[in-house]
Amino acid sequence: MKFSYRELRKKLDSGETSCREVVSSYLNKINERKHLNVFLSVFNEEALKKADEIDYKIKSGYAGRLAGMVISIKDVLSLKGKKMTCASKMLENFEAVYTATAVQRLIDEDVIIIGKTNCDEFAMGSSNENSAFGAVLNPADESRVAGGSSGGSAAAVAAEMCMISLGTDTGGSIRQPAAFCGVIGLKPTYGRVSRYGLTAFASSFDTIGPLGKDIYDIALVLEIMSGYDPRDSTSVSDVTDFKAEDIENIDLNNLRIGVVKEYLGEGLQPEIRDKIKEVIERLRDSGLIIKEVSLPYLKYSIQTYYILTTAEASSNLARYDGARYGYRSPDSGDVETMYINSRSEGFGEEVKRRIMLGTYVLSAGYYDAYYRKAQKVRRLIKNDFIKAFEEVDLLLTPSTPTTAFRIGEKTTDPLEMYLNDIFTTSANLAGNPAISIPVGWDKEKLPIGIQLTARDFDEKTALAAADYILRSEFT
Amino acid sequence: MSRDYGKYEPVIGLEVHAQMKTKSKAFCSCSTDFNSPPNTNVCPICIGHPGTLPVLNKSLVDFILKLGIALNCNIERRSIFARKNYFYPDLPKGYQISQYDTPICSDGYLEIKYRRIGIQRIHMEEDAGKSLHDLSDDSSLVDLNRSGIPLIEIVSQPDLRSAEEAYDYLSKLKQMLVYLDICDGNMEEGSLRCDVNVSVRLKGDSEYGTKCEVKNLNSFKNTADALDYEICRQIDILEKGDKVIHQTLTYDAIQKITYPMRSKEEAHDYRYFPEPDLVSVYVDENWISEIKGSMPELPDVRRARFINDYGLPEYDAEVLTAEKSVADFFESVVSRVKNPKSASNWVMGDVMRVLNDKKISIGEFWISSGNLAALINLIEEGKISNNIGRTVYEEMLKVKQKNDERQNPEYIIKEKNLILVSDENELERVVKKVLADNPTEAERYRNGEKKLLGFFIGKVMRETGGKADPKKLNEILSKNLN
């Protein structure tokens, strides 16, 4: 099913195919490759029933703008009446009582939700190996990780188990797995899409975005999800001018592409560096302006990111205490025992590591040295971006330092694992939109992704340029 | 009136938590109704479900701005919220949304009897739920109706110097909260709670002594008693030459003593940090003038006006303005009568007596201000005597509906035939009869025993059922006796 939603919609409208056929075909794929461990729940009958309903709507001529688009959503997003495990034993049996705003907006345009995808526990991880329900295997090479934390979403799109998957991105959790699995992943500007219903990991970093195979699909889904939500005070009201069709009207002549000097140094897999250079050369040949830019504070991204996100996480995850919902240890004598045992048994190692780190950096006597200082560096990184975008319109960087690594390869060294986010965390620190697109393969036939970062709320330029690159002959 | 602490001087600061009477909670749209069954005023937001986000209730900001302006505070043009992190089963998110670095109001003051008490800060926060430990033997229950109820915390400067002053400060603060109609001031229902910080030092010292904190005081009287005990305890320690240890204490209202909390209860590191789910609160001049325009007359201003405009004694003005609703009732009466002082006497006397006897508020008092004013006017105009006025008032009290015509004093007077006899011929006839019936007394009076005048007035009153117009009666009696 290698066509875009626009092509599919034509076939649905003309009666050449039906939503039921489309859903059945995806369900078959999901069943065929169950061992990839992509989904935490699949809505078989419900998706088929919904397909019939939407087939009827299409025939009747009042179907929504996304009628028949089959999507999956990461299992940290709330969908009323459905389990939301966050890939954690803590919420193994938790059922959501309301639907996330972004998801509801898609439902209102008649998407069909086929299931909820696996991910790292509470979206903390870069390989999907932190899921309490097992790692997702990379469809391109099943001995390798799918990336994380939205590994299930990236794999679901790559393995054609759905057309679009909604992931979340706090430090690269959409873009890194998209790169590892060879699909497109967009992290929107912070504030563009309501976070209401997204289980918080780090509130001032978390974003919801689409993964897919077609730029226009991504743009359309973004358009519908975005905009002010009275339930999220940090969602923006005055910059909601994004329209998917805009990306077709952008003049790429004279577009200035910035190449970040600091990002092409050591630690980058040579094939990725070569691929970036190749893309740069071709863009230059096509008349785009290529400029080298410097963002000196980027080298502090990882440290800053881990101080601030763990601080927020330590507070955001305090609610999972065994008192009201979620896992409660059978050994819960008094209140304190209940807290200690429920949280020790309910959370995985990485989540506990981050809660402890975050608690530490917020503690009396350490706050100024860590949290406050990191906030200042965050501001400096933002300033770096602002300055860079005075000179260029987009930044072109690798998405990841390497292609997908082997399952188990990095699980013993958390720092090594954290370094995977080196190119992606800065966009979350600064809030800017960024997209990862597949531009080829390394010699082991593993997908390579590159990242385009844009000014705040300028997703359209990033999407237009990404579209241009994808249509060229790089791949 | 202040207790004498000898050569010592206490230094006291108060932290008061006041529950705001907004219709909905601080960060979600759940009702704040106090009387709902447990866990019915709840939603995914105030019970901390994953993915939920707080949204600030604008009324809460309106309310706190009213108090901030009334207490002469500096209003922060941009203030932010912070998370106060701690674990407790009735705290659903594991943190309380509060304000830390940038309280929305700061540096104000409140005038109490003799002095100006500094207000360090006033900030907004949300309440936790309520834990119920005594309903079951082996488990505790949690009611989350209160979770997310808006509170403000008012922190004074360490300017108070006695338990009595602390009591006055609390009374004045409560008066202000109730006047502004932002808090119902009901301590029993927990809408006002108080923590105190207290230390003692030698009079004349500029350094503060080591302070102790007494937490969770739930009445003004307990606060004053706890302070009295704690001040004496600290003085005793110093007198013995020992040092006060910094402690968090709790107060036992039955034994009237303070004792230390378990160290675990006080050893909190709240790990405050800016609340990332909320945006800054920006307050501009327009908002402030809008609030100023919506504020009622404050008690001090009203008291002064009562003295100036109505010519009331200071004492009357003080009593009548103590509660806004009483002052409103008084003004409704006084606007309909000629003599403000009679209105004051009636409200302070006969009306308040009923309020005290029945333990009701003026809002529950059932005689309308119009009917009370009509009664006062009937007396002032001499249509009935003061004594009959009392009788009419007792009759009015029997009619519990304000709009019932039987509560109207004119109706009662007509119905019971209580109008004064001021017909001179009729009075003349009665006087003559009384004098004829009591010739000996009449003789004694004429021989100079003038105090017998009262005797004759009494006789005439008895004959007329108390309805003789006193002025006319005096004239006619004198004429017939002399």
Short mmCIF file of N, CA and C in Angstrom, two decimals, chain A residues 4-6 9 64-67 69 105-106 109 163-164 186 210 214-226 242-245 247 463:
data_model
loop_
_atom_site.label_atom_id
_atom_site.label_comp_id
_atom_site.label_asym_id
_atom_site.label_seq_id
_atom_site.Cartn_x
_atom_site.Cartn_y
_atom_site.Cartn_z
N SER A 4 -0.21 7.60 -1.01
CA SER A 4 -0.49 8.60 -0.01
C SER A 4 -1.97 8.62 0.33
N TYR A 5 -2.31 9.37 1.36
CA TYR A 5 -3.72 9.46 1.72
C TYR A 5 -4.54 10.08 0.60
N ARG A 6 -3.96 11.07 -0.09
CA ARG A 6 -4.74 11.71 -1.16
C ARG A 6 -5.11 10.70 -2.25
N ARG A 9 -7.73 8.36 -0.83
CA ARG A 9 -9.04 8.99 -0.73
C ARG A 9 -9.77 8.97 -2.07
N GLY A 64 -15.46 13.04 6.77
CA GLY A 64 -14.49 14.03 7.21
C GLY A 64 -13.25 14.07 6.33
N ARG A 65 -12.38 15.01 6.63
CA ARG A 65 -11.20 15.24 5.78
C ARG A 65 -10.19 14.12 5.84
N LEU A 66 -10.27 13.29 6.90
CA LEU A 66 -9.31 12.18 7.00
C LEU A 66 -10.03 10.83 6.93
N ALA A 67 -11.19 10.83 6.29
CA ALA A 67 -12.01 9.62 6.26
C ALA A 67 -11.21 8.45 5.68
N MET A 69 -8.45 7.21 6.74
CA MET A 69 -7.02 7.17 7.08
C MET A 69 -6.87 6.28 8.32
N ARG A 105 -9.41 15.38 17.68
CA ARG A 105 -9.54 16.19 16.46
C ARG A 105 -9.41 15.33 15.21
N LEU A 106 -8.58 14.29 15.29
CA LEU A 106 -8.45 13.37 14.16
C LEU A 106 -9.69 12.49 14.04
N GLU A 109 -12.45 13.98 12.26
CA GLU A 109 -12.33 13.99 10.79
C GLU A 109 -12.32 12.57 10.25
N MET A 163 -1.26 3.87 8.21
CA MET A 163 -0.76 4.91 7.31
C MET A 163 0.01 5.97 8.10
N ILE A 164 -0.54 6.34 9.21
CA ILE A 164 0.07 7.37 10.06
C ILE A 164 0.08 6.83 11.48
N LEU A 186 7.70 13.97 12.29
CA LEU A 186 7.71 15.41 12.54
C LEU A 186 7.46 15.71 14.00
N PRO A 210 3.14 13.48 14.05
CA PRO A 210 2.87 12.32 13.20
C PRO A 210 4.12 11.66 12.62
N ASP A 214 4.43 9.95 3.73
CA ASP A 214 4.17 10.98 2.72
C ASP A 214 4.10 12.34 3.41
N ILE A 215 4.82 13.30 2.86
CA ILE A 215 4.89 14.61 3.49
C ILE A 215 3.51 15.26 3.60
N TYR A 216 2.71 15.11 2.52
CA TYR A 216 1.41 15.77 2.56
C TYR A 216 0.50 15.15 3.63
N ASP A 217 0.61 13.83 3.80
CA ASP A 217 -0.14 13.17 4.88
C ASP A 217 0.22 13.77 6.24
N ILE A 218 1.53 13.91 6.42
CA ILE A 218 2.04 14.46 7.68
C ILE A 218 1.49 15.87 7.88
N ALA A 219 1.53 16.66 6.81
CA ALA A 219 1.08 18.06 6.89
C ALA A 219 -0.41 18.13 7.21
N LEU A 220 -1.16 17.26 6.56
CA LEU A 220 -2.60 17.28 6.76
C LEU A 220 -2.96 16.91 8.20
N VAL A 221 -2.31 15.88 8.70
CA VAL A 221 -2.57 15.47 10.08
C VAL A 221 -2.16 16.58 11.05
N LEU A 222 -1.03 17.21 10.76
CA LEU A 222 -0.60 18.31 11.63
C LEU A 222 -1.63 19.43 11.61
N GLU A 223 -2.09 19.78 10.43
CA GLU A 223 -3.07 20.87 10.32
C GLU A 223 -4.29 20.59 11.21
N ILE A 224 -4.76 19.36 11.15
CA ILE A 224 -5.99 19.05 11.88
C ILE A 224 -5.76 18.94 13.39
N MET A 225 -4.61 18.45 13.77
CA MET A 225 -4.33 18.32 15.21
C MET A 225 -4.04 19.65 15.86
N SER A 226 -3.52 20.62 15.08
CA SER A 226 -2.94 21.80 15.72
C SER A 226 -3.98 22.84 16.09
N PHE A 242 -1.29 27.25 10.23
CA PHE A 242 -0.76 26.18 9.40
C PHE A 242 -1.84 25.52 8.55
N LYS A 243 -1.60 25.49 7.25
CA LYS A 243 -2.49 24.78 6.31
C LYS A 243 -1.63 23.85 5.48
N ALA A 244 -2.06 22.61 5.36
CA ALA A 244 -1.25 21.63 4.63
C ALA A 244 -0.96 22.09 3.21
N GLU A 245 -1.95 22.71 2.57
CA GLU A 245 -1.75 23.09 1.16
C GLU A 245 -0.67 24.16 0.99
N ILE A 247 2.26 24.12 1.90
CA ILE A 247 3.61 23.61 1.62
C ILE A 247 3.83 23.46 0.11
N LEU A 463 8.64 21.28 5.94
CA LEU A 463 7.92 20.24 5.19
C LEU A 463 8.14 20.39 3.69
#
